[in-house]
Structures are given as structure tokens and as C-alpha cells.
PDB file of N, CA and C in Angstrom:
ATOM      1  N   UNK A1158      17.737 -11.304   8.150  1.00 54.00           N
ATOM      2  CA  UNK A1158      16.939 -10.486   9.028  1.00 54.00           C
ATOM      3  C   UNK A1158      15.474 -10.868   8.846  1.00 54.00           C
ATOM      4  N   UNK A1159      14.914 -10.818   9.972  1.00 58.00           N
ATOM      5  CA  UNK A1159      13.384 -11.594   9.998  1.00 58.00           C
ATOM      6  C   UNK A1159      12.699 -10.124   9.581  1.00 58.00           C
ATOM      7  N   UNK A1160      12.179  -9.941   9.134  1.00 58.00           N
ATOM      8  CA  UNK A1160      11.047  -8.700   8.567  1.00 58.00           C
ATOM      9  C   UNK A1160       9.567  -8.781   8.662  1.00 58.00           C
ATOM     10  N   UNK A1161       9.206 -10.264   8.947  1.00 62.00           N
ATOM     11  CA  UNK A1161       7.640 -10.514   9.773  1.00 62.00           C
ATOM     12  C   UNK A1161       7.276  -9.381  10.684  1.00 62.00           C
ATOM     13  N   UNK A1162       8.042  -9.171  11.421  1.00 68.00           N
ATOM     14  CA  UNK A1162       6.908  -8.660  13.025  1.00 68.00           C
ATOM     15  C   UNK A1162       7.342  -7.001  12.482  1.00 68.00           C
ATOM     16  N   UNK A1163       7.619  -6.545  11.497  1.00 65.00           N
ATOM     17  CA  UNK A1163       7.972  -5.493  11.184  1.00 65.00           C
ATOM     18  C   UNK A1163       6.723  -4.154  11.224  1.00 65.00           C
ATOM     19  N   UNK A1164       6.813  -2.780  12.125  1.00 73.00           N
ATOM     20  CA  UNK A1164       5.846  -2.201  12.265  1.00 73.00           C
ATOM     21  C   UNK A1164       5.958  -1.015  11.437  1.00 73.00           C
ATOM     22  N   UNK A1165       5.304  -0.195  11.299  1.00 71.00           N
ATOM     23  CA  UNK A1165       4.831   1.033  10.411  1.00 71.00           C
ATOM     24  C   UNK A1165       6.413   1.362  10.986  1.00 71.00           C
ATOM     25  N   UNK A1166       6.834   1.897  11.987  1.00 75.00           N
ATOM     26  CA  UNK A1166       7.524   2.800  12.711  1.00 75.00           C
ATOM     27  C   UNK A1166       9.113   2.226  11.816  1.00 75.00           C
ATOM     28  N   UNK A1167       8.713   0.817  11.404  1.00 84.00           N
ATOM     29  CA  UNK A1167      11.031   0.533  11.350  1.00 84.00           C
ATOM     30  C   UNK A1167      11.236   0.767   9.931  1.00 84.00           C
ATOM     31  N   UNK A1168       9.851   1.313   8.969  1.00 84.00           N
ATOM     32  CA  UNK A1168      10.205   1.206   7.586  1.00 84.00           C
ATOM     33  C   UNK A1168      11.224   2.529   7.731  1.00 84.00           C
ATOM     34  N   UNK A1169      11.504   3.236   8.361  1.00 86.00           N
ATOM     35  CA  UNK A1169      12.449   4.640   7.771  1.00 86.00           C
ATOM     36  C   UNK A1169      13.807   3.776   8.060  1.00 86.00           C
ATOM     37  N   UNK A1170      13.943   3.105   9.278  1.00 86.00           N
ATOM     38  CA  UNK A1170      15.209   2.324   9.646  1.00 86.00           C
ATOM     39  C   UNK A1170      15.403   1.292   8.601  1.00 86.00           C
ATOM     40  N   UNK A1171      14.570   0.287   8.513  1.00 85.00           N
ATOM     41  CA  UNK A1171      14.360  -0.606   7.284  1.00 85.00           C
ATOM     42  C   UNK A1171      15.127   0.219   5.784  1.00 85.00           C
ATOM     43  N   UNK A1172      14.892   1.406   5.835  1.00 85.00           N
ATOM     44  CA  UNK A1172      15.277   2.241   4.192  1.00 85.00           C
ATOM     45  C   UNK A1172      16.379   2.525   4.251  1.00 85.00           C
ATOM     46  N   UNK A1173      16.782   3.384   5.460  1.00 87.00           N
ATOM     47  CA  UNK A1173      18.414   3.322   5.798  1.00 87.00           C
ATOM     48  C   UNK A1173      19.353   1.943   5.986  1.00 87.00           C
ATOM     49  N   UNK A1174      18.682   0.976   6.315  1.00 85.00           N
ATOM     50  CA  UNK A1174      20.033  -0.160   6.455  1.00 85.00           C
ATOM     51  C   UNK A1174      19.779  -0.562   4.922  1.00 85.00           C
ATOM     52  N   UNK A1175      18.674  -0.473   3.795  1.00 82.00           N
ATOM     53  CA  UNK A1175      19.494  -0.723   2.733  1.00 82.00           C
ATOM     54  C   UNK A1175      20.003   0.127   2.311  1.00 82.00           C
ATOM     55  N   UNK A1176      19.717   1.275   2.162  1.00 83.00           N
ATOM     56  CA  UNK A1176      21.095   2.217   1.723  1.00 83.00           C
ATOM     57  C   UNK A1176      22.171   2.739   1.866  1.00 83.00           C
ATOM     58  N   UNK A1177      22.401   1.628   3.650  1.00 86.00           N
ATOM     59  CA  UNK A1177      24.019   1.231   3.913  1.00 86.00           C
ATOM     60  C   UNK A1177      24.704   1.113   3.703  1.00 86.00           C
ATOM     61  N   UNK A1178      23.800  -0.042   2.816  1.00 87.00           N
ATOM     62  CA  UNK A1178      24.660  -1.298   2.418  1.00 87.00           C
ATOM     63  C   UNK A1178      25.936  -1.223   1.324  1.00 87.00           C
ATOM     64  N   UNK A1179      26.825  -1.740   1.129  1.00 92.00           N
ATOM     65  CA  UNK A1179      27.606  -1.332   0.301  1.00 92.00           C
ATOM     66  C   UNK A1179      27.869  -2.116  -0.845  1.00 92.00           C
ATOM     67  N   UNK A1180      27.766  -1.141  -1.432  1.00 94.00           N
ATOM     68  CA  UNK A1180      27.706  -1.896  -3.825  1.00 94.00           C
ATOM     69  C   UNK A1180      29.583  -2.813  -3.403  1.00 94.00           C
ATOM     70  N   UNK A1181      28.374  -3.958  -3.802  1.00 97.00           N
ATOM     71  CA  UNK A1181      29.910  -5.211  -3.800  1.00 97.00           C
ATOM     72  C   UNK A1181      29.499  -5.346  -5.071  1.00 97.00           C
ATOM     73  N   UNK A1182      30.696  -5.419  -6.018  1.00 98.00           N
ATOM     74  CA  UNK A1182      30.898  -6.486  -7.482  1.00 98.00           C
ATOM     75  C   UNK A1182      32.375  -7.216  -7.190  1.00 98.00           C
ATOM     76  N   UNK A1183      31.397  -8.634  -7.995  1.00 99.00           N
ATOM     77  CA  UNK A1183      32.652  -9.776  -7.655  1.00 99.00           C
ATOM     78  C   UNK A1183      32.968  -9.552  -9.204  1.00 99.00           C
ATOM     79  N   UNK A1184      34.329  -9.508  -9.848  1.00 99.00           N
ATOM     80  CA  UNK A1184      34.464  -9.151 -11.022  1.00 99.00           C
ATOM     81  C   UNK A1184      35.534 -10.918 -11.401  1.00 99.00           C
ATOM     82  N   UNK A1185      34.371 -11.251 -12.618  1.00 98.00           N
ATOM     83  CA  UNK A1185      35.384 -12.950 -13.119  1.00 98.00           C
ATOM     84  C   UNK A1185      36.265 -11.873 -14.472  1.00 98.00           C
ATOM     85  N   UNK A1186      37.498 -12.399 -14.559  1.00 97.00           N
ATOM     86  CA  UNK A1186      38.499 -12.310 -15.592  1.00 97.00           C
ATOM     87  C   UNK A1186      39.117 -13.300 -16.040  1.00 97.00           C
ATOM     88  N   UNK A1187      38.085 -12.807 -17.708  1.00 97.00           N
ATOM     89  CA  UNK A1187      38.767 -14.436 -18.901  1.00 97.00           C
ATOM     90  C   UNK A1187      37.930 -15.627 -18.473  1.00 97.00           C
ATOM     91  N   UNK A1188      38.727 -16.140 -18.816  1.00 96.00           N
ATOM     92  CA  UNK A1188      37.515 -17.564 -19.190  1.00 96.00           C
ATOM     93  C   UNK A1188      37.286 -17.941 -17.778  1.00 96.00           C
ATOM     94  N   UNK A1189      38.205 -18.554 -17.199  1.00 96.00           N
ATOM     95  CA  UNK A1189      38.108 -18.995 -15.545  1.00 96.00           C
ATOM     96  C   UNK A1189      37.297 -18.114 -14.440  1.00 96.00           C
ATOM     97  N   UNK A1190      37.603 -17.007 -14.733  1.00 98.00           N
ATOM     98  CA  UNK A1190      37.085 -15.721 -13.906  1.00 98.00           C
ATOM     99  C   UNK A1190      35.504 -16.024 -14.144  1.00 98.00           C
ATOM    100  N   UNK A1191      35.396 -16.011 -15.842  1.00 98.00           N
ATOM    101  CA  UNK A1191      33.640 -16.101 -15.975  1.00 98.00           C
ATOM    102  C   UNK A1191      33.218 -17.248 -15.534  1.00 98.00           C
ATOM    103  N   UNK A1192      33.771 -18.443 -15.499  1.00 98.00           N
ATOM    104  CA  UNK A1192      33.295 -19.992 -14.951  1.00 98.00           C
ATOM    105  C   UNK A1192      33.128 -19.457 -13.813  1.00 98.00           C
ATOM    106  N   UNK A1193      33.552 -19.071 -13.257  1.00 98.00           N
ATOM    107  CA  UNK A1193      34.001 -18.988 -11.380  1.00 98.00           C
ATOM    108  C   UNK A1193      32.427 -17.561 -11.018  1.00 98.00           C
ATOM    109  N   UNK A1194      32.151 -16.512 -12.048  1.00 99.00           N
ATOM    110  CA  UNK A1194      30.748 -16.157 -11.834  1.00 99.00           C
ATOM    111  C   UNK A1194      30.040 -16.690 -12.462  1.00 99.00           C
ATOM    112  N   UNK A1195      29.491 -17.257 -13.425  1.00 98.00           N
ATOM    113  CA  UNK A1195      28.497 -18.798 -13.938  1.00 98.00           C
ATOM    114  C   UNK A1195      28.506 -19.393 -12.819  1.00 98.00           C
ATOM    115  N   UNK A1196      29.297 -19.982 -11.644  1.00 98.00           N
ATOM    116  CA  UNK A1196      28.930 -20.875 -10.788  1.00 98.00           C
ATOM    117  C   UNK A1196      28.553 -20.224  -9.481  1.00 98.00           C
ATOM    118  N   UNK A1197      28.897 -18.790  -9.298  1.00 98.00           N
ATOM    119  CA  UNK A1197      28.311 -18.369  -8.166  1.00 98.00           C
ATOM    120  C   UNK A1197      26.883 -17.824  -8.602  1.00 98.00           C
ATOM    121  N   UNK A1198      26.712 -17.512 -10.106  1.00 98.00           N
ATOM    122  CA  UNK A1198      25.330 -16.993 -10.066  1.00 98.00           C
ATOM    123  C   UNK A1198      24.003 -18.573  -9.996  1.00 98.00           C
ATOM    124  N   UNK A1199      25.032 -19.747 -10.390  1.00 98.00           N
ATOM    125  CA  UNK A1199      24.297 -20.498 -10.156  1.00 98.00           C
ATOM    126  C   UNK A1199      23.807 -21.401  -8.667  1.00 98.00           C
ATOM    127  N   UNK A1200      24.823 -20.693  -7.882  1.00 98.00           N
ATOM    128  CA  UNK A1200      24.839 -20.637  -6.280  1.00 98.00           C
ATOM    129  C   UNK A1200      23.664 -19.791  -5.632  1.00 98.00           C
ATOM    130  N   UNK A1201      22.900 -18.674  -7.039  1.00 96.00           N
ATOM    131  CA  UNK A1201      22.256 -17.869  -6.010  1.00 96.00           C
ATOM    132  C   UNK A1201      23.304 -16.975  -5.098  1.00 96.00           C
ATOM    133  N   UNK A1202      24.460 -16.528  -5.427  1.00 92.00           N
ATOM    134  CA  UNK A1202      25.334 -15.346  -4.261  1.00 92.00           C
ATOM    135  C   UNK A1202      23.614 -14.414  -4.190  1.00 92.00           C
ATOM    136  N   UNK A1203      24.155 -13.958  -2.769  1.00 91.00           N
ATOM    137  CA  UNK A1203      23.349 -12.787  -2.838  1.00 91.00           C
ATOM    138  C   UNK A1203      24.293 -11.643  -2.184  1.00 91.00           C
ATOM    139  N   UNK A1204      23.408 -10.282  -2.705  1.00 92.00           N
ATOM    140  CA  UNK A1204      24.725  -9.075  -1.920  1.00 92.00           C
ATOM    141  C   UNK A1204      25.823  -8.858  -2.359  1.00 92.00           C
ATOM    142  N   UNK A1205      25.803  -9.439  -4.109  1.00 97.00           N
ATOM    143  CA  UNK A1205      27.024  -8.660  -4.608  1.00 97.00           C
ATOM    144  C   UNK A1205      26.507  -8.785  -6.612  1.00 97.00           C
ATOM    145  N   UNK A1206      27.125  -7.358  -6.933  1.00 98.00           N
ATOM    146  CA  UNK A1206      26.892  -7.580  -8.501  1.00 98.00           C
ATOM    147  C   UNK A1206      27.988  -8.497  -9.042  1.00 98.00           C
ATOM    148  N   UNK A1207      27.298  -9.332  -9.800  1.00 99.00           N
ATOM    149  CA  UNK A1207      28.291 -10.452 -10.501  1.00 99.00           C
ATOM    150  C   UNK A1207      28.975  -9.645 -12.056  1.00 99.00           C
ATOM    151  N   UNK A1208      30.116  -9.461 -12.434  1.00 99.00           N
ATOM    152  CA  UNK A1208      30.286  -9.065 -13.521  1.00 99.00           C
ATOM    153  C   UNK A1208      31.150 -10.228 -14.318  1.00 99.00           C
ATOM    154  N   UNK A1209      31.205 -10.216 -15.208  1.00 99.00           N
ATOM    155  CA  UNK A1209      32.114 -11.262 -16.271  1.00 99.00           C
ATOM    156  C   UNK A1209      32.704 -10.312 -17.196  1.00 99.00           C
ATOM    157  N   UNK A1210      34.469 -10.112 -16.944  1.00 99.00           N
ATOM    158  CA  UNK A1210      35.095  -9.417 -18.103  1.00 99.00           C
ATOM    159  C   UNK A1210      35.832 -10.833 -18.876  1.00 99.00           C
ATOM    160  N   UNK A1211      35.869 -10.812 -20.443  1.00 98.00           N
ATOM    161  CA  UNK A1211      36.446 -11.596 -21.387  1.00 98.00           C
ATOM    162  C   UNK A1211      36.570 -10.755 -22.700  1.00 98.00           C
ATOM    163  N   UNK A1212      37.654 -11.617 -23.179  1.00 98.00           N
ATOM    164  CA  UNK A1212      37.813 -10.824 -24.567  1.00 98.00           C
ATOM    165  C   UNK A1212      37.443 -11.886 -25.696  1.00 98.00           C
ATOM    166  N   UNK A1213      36.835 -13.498 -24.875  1.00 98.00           N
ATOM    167  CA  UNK A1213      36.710 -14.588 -25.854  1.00 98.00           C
ATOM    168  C   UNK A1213      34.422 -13.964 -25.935  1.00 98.00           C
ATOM    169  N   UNK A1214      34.132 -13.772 -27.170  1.00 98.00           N
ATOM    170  CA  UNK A1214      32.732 -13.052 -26.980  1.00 98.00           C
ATOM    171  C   UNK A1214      32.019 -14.445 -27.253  1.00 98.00           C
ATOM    172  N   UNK A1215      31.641 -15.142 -27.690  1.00 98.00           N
ATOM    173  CA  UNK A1215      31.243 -16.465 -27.469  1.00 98.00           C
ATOM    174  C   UNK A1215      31.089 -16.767 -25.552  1.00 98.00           C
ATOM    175  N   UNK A1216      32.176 -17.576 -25.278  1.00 98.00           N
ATOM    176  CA  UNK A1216      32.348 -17.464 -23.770  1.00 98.00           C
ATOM    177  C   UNK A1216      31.538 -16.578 -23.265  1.00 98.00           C
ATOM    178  N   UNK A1217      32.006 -15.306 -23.498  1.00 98.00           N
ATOM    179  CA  UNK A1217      31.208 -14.397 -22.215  1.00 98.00           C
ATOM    180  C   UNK A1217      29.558 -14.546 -22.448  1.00 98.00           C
ATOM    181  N   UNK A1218      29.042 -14.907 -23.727  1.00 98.00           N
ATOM    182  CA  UNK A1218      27.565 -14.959 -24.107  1.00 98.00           C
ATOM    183  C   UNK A1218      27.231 -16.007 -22.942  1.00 98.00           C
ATOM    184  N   UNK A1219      27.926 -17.193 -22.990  1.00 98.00           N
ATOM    185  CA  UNK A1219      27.210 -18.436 -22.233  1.00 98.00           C
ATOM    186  C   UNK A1219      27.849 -18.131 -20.515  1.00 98.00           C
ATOM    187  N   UNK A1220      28.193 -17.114 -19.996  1.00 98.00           N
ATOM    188  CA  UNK A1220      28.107 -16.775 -18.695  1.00 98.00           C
ATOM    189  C   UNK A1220      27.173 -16.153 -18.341  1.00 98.00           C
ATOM    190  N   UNK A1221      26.645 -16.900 -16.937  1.00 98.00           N
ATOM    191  CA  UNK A1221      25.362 -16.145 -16.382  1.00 98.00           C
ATOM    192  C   UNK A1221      26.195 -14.994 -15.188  1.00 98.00           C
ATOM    193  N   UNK A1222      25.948 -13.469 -15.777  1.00 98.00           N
ATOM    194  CA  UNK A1222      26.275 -12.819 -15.518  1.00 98.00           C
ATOM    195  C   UNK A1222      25.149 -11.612 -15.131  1.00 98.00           C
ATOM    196  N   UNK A1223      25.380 -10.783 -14.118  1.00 96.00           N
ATOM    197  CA  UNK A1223      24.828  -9.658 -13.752  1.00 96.00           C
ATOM    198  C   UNK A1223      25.047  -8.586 -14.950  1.00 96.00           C
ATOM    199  N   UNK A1224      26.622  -8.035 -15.055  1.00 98.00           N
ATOM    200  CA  UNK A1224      26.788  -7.076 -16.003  1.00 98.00           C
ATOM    201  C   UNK A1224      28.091  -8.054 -16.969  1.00 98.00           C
ATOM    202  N   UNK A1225      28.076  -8.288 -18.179  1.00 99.00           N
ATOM    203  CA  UNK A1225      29.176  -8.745 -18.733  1.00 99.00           C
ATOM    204  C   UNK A1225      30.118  -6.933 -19.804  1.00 99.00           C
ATOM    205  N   UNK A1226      31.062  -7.523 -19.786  1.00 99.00           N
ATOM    206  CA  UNK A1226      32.289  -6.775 -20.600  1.00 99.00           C
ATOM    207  C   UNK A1226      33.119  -7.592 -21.705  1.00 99.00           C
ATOM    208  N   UNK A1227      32.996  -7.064 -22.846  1.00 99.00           N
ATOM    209  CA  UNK A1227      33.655  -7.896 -23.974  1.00 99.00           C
ATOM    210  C   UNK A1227      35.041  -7.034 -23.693  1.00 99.00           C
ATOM    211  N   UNK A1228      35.617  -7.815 -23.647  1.00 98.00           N
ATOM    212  CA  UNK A1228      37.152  -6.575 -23.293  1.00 98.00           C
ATOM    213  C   UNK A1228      37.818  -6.819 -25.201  1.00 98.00           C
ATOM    214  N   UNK A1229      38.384  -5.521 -25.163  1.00 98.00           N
ATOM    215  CA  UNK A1229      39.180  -5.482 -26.301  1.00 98.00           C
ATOM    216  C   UNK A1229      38.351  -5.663 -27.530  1.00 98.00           C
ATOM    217  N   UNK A1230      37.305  -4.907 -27.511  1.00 98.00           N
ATOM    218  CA  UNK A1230      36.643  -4.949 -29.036  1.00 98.00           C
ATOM    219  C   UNK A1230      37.325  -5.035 -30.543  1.00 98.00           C
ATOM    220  N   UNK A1231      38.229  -4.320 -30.875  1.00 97.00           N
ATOM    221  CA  UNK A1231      39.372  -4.208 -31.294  1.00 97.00           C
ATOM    222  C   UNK A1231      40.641  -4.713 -31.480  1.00 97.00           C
ATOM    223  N   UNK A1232      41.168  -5.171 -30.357  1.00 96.00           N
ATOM    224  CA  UNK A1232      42.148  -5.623 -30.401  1.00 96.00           C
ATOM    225  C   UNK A1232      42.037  -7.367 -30.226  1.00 96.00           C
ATOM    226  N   UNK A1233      40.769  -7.724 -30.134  1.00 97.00           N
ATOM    227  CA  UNK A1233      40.942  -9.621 -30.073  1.00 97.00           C
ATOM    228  C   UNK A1233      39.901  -9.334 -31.010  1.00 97.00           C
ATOM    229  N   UNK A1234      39.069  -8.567 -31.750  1.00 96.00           N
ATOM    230  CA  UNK A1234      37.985  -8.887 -32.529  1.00 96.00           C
ATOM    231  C   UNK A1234      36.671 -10.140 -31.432  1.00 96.00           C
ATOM    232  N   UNK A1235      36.637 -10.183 -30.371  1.00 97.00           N
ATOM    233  CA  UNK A1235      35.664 -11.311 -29.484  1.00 97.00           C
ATOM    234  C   UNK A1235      36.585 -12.661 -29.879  1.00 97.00           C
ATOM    235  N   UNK A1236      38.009 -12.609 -29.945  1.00 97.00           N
ATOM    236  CA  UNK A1236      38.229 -14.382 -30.171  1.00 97.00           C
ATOM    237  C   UNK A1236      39.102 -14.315 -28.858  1.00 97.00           C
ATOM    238  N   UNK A1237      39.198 -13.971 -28.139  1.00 96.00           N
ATOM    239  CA  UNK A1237      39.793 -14.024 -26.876  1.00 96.00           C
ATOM    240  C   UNK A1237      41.324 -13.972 -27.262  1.00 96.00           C
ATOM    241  N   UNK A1238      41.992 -14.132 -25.816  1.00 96.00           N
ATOM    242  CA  UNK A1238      43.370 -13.456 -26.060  1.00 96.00           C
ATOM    243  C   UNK A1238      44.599 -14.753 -26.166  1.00 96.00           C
ATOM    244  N   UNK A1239      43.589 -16.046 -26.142  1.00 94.00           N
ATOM    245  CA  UNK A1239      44.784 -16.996 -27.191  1.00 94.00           C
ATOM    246  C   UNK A1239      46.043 -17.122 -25.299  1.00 94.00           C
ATOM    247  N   UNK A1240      45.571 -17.021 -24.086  1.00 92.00           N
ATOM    248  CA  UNK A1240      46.204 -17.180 -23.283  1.00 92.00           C
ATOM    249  C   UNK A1240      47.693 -16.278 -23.054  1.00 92.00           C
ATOM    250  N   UNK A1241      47.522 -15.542 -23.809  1.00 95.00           N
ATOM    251  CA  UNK A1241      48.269 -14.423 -23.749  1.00 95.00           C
ATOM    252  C   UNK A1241      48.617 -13.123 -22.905  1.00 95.00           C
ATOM    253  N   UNK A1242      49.339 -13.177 -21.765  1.00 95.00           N
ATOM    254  CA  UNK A1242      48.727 -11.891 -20.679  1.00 95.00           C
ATOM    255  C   UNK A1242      48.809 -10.678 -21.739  1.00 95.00           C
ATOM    256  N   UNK A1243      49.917 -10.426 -22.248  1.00 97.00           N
ATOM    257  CA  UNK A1243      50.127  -9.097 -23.117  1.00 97.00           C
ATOM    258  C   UNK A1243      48.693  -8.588 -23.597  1.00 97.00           C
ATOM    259  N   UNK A1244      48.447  -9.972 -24.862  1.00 97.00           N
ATOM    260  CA  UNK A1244      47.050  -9.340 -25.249  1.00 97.00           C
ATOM    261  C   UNK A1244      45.972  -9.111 -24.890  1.00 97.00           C
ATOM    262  N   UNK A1245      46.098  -9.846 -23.409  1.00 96.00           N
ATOM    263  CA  UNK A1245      45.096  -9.630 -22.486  1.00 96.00           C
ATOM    264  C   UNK A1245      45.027  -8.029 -22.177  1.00 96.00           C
ATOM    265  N   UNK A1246      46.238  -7.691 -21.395  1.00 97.00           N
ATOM    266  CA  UNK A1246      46.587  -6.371 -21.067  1.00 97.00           C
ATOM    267  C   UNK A1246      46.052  -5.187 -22.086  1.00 97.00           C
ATOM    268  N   UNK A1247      46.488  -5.541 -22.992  1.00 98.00           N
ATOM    269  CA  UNK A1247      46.415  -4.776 -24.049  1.00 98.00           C
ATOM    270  C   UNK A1247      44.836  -4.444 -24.358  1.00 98.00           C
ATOM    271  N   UNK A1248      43.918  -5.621 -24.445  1.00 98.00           N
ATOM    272  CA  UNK A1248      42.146  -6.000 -24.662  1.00 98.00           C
ATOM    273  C   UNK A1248      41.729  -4.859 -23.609  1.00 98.00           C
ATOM    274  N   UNK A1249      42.245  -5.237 -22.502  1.00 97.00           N
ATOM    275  CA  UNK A1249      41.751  -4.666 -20.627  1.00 97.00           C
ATOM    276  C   UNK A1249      41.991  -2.927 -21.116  1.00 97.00           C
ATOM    277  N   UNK A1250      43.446  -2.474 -21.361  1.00 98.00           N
ATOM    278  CA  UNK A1250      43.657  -1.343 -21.411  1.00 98.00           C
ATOM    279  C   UNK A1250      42.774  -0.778 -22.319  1.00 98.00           C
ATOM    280  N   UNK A1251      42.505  -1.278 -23.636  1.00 98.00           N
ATOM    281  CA  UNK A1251      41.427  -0.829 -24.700  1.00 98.00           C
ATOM    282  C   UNK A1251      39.528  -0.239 -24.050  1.00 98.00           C
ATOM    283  N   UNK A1252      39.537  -1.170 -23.012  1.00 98.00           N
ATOM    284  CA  UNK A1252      38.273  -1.294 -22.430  1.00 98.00           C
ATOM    285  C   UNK A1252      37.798  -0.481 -20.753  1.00 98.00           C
ATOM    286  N   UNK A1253      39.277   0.144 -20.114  1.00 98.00           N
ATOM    287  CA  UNK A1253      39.421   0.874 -19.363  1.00 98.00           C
ATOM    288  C   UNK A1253      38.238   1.839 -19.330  1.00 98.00           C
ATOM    289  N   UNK A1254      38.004   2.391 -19.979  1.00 98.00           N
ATOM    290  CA  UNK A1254      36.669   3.685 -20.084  1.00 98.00           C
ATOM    291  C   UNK A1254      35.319   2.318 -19.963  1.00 98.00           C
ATOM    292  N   UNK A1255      35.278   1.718 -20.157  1.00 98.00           N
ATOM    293  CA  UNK A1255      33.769   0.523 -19.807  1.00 98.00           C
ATOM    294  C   UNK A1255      33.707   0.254 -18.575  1.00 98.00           C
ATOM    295  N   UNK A1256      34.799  -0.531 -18.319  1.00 98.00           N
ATOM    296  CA  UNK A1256      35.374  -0.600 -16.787  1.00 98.00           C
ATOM    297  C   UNK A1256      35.130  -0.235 -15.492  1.00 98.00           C
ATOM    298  N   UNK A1257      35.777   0.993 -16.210  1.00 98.00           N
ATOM    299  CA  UNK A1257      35.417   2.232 -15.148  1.00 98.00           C
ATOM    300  C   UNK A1257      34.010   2.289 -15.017  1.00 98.00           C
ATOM    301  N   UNK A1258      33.596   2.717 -16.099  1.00 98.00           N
ATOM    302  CA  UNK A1258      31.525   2.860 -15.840  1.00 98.00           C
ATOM    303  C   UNK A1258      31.326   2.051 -14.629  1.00 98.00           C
ATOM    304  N   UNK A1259      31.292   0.600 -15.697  1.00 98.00           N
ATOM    305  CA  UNK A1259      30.671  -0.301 -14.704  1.00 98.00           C
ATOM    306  C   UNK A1259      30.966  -0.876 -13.150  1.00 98.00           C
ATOM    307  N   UNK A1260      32.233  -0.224 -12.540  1.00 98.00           N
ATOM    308  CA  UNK A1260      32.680  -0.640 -11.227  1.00 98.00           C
ATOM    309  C   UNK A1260      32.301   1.250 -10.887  1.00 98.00           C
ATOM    310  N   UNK A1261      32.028   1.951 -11.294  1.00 97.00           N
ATOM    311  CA  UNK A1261      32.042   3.575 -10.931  1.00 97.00           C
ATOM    312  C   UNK A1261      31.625   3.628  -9.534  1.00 97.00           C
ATOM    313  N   UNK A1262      30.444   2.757  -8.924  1.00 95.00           N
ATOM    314  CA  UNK A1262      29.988   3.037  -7.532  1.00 95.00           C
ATOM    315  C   UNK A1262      30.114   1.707  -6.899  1.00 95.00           C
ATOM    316  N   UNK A1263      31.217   1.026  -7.241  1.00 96.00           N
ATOM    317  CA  UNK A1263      31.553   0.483  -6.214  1.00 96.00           C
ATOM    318  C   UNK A1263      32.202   0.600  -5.349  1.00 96.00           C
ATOM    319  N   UNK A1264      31.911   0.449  -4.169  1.00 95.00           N
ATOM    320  CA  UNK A1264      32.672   0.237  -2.705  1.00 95.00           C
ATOM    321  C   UNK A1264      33.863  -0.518  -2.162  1.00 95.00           C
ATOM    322  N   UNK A1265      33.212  -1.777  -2.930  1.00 97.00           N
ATOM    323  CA  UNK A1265      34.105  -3.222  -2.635  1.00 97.00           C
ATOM    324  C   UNK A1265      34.382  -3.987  -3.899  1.00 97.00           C
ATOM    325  N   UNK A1266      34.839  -4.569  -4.565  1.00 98.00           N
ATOM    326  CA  UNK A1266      35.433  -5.377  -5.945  1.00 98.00           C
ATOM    327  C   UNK A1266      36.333  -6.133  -5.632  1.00 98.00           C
ATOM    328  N   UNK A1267      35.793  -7.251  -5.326  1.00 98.00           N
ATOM    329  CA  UNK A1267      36.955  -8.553  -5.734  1.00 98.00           C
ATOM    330  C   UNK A1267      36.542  -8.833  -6.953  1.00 98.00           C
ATOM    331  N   UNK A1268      38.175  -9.624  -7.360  1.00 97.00           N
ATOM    332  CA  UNK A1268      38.567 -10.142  -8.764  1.00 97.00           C
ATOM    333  C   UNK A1268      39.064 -11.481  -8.650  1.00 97.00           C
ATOM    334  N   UNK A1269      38.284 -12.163  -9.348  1.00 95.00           N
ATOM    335  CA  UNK A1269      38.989 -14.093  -9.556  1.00 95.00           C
ATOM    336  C   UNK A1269      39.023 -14.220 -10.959  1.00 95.00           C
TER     337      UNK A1269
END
């Protein structure tokens, strides 16, 4: 949207179309998931929160991420889940209450 020729009168319209707009998070899961937001934040996406969930805590440090999630504090200790869905499951279910927070006002959430 061009916003140059913009007059006193469209800032109330201008305030309403951003608070239209609707809270997108693209959510990466595990290692691939976080590669896959590392490369869109290095794309510049615009118009969506980037999150990175992992249970490998190394990994998730070197993702360029909006909001990151160490999943499974507890249950992988940060060494990730060894390619394991179970212990994956298990990390994810541990981390459910974080989760939640951080997707709480979203609208829209895709997951890769």
C-alpha cells in the first residue's frame, strides 16, 4: 500500500486496517521446522510471527527466530529428541502451557 499521498483524514482508517490485520505465526518444529524459519527470517517474510519450537537447545540458539521454545526442558534436558516422535511428543506435551502462551492470540498458525 502506497502511504505517500496519505492525508490527516485516512490516519483513523490507516489505524483500523492495522488492527485488522490478523496475528499470523508460522510455527518451525525440530530441527527442519527451525531451518525452514532461519530461512524465511532470512527472506525478510513479512506479516507473520516467526516462532522456532525444538527440544535440541543448541539448534534452537542458532535459529533466527521471532519467539523461540525449548520444548521439553525436562524431559530431553536441551539435547533434542534423538529423532524420536515419542520423545518428541512427550518434550511438546511437557511444554503445552508455553505453547499455549505464545500462539494465545493467534488467528492463523501454520506449522512446517
Amino acid at each position: 500500500m502506497d502511504l505517500t499521498n496519505v492525508s490527516p483524514d485516512d490516519e483513523e482508517l490507516l489505524k483500523f486496517i492495522e488492527s485488522a490485520r490478523p496475528k499470523i505465526y508460522v510455527v518451525g518444529a525440530g530441527g527442519s521446522g527451525s531451518n525452514t524459519i532461519t530461512r524465511m527470517a532470512e527472506l525478510n517474510i513479512e506479516g507473520a510471527t516467526l516462532v522456532a519450537a525444538n527440544t535440541d537447545a543448541p539448534h534452537l540458539a542458532r535459529t533466527k527466530a521471532t519467539r523461540k521454545i525449548l520444548l521439553g526442558k525436562k524431559t530431553t534436558r536441551g539435547l533434542g529428541a534423538g529423532s524420536d516422535p515419542k520423545l518428541g511428543e512427550e518434550a511438546a506435551q511437557e511444554s503445552k502451557d508455553e505453547i499455549r502462551h505464545v500462539l494465545s492470540d493467534g488467528q492463523l498458525v501454520f506449522i512446517t
